[in-house]
C-alpha positions as CSV (number, residue, x, y, z in Angstrom):
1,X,-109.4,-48.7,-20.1
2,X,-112.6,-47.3,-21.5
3,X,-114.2,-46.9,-25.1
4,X,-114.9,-42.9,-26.4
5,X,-118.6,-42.8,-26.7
6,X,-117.9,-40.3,-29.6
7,X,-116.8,-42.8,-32.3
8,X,-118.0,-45.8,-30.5
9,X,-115.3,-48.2,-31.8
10,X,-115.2,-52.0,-32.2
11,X,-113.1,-54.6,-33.2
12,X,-111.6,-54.7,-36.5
13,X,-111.8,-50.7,-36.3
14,X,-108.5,-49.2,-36.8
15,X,-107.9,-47.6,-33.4
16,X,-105.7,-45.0,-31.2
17,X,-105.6,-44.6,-27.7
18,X,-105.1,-41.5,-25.5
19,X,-104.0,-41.1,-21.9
20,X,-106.6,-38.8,-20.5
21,X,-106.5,-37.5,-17.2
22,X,-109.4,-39.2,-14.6
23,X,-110.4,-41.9,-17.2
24,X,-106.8,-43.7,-17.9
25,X,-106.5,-45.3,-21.1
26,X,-109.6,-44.0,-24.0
27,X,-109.7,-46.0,-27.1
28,X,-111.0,-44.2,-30.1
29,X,-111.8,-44.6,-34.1
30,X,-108.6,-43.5,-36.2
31,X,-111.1,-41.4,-37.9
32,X,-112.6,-39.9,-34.9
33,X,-113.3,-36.1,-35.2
34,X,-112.7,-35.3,-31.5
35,X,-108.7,-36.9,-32.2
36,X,-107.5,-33.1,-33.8
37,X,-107.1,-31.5,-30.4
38,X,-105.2,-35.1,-29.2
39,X,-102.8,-35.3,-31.7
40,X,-101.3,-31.8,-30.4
41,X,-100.0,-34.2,-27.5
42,X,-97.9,-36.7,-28.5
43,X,-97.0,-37.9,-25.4
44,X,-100.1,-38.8,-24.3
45,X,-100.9,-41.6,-26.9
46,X,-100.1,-45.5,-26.5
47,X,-100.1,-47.7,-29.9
48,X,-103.0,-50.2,-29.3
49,X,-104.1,-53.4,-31.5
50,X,-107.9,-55.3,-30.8
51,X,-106.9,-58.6,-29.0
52,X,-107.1,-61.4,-32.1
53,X,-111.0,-63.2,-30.4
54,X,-113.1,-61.5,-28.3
55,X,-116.7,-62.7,-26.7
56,X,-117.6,-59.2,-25.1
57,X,-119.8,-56.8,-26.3
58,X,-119.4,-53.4,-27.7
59,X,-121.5,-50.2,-28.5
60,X,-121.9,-48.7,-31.3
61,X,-124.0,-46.4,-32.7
62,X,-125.9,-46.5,-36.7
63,X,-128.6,-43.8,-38.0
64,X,-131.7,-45.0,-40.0
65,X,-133.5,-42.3,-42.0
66,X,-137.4,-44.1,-42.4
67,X,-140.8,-42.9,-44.3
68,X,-143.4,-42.0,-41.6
69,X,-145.4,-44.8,-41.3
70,X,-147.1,-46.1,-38.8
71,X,-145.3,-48.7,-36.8
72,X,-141.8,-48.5,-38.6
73,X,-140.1,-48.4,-35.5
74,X,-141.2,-51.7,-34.3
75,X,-140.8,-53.2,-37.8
76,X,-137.0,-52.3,-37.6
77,X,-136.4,-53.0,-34.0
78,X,-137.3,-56.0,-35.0
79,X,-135.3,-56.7,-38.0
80,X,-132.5,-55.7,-34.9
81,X,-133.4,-58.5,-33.3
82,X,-133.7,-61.0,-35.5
83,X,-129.4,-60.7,-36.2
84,X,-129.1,-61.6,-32.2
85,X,-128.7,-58.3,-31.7
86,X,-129.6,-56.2,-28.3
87,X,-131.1,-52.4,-28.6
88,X,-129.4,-50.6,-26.0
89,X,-131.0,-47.1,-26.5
90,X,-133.2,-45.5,-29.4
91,X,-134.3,-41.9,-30.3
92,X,-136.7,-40.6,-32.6
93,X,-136.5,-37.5,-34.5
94,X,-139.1,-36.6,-37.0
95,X,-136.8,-34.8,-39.9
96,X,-140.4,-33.5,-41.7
97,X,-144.1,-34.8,-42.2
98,X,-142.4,-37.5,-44.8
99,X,-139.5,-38.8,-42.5
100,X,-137.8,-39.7,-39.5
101,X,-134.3,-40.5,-38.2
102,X,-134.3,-43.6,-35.7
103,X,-130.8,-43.5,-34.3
104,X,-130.1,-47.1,-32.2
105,X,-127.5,-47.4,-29.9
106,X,-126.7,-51.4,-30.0
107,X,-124.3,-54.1,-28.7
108,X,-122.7,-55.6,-31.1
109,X,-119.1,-58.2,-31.5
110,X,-117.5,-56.8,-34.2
111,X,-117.8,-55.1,-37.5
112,X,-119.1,-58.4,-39.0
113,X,-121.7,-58.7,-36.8
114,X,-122.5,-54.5,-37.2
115,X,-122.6,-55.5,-41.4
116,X,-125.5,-57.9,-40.7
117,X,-127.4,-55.4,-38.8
118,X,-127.2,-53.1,-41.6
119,X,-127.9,-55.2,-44.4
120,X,-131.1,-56.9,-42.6
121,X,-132.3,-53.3,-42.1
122,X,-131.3,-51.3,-45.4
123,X,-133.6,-54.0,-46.8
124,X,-136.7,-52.8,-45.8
125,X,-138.7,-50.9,-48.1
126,X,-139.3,-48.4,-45.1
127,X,-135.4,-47.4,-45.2
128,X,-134.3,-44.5,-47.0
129,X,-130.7,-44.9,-45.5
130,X,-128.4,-46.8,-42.6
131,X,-125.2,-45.3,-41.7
132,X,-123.3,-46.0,-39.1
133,X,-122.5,-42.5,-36.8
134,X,-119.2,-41.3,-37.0
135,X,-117.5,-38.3,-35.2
């Protein structure tokens, strides 16, 4: 069993699952834009539920349009931190001389735990907007 890396779900997500061929079972987001071409194949779908606790782990990825400023990306990386929550992987796109888009791939427990992350970093005068990506 693996998690799509397109919709990066996590517990308390509503979920579906799809038989794929080399990779067994492949959890994804009901809302999941690469799900149209699975849904052409019933047969290769299993109904799914998140197990009631869970201590793992799970990535997910969110999108934080900042001002250009200098050291904004630390600032934030560190408002990551502070909500016991580990940067996996980070990119940095400058949308024009103004702003930047800092997406963050993190590790997170749940959508609770997600909800903190964003709160602690929409508050920062720096943040023009936090959304969490979806496919």
């Amino acid at each position: 069993m693996s998690y799509a890396r397109c919709c990066f779900p996590i517990p308390n997500d509503p979920i579906l699952a799809n038989l794929s061929t080399g990779r067994g079972v492949v959890i994804h987001r009901e809302a999941c834009g690469n799900l149209a071409s699975f849904r052409k194949q019933p047969e290769k779908w299993v109904s799914v539920t998140w197990q009631a606790a869970t201590d793992r782990y799970f990535h997910v990825e969110i999108k934080a349009e900042v001002t250009n400023r200098m050291g904004v990306l630390a600032r934030v990386a560190s408002a990551i931190a502070a909500t016991q929550t580990n940067i996996d992987r980070v990119s940095v796109v400058e949308r024009d001389s103004d702003s930047s888009m800092l997406t963050f791939e993190l590790l997170v427990l749940d959508r609770r735990h997600l909800a903190r992350v964003i709160r602690a970093i929409r508050s920062m005068p720096e943040v023009l907007k936090v959304t969490r990506t979806l496919t």
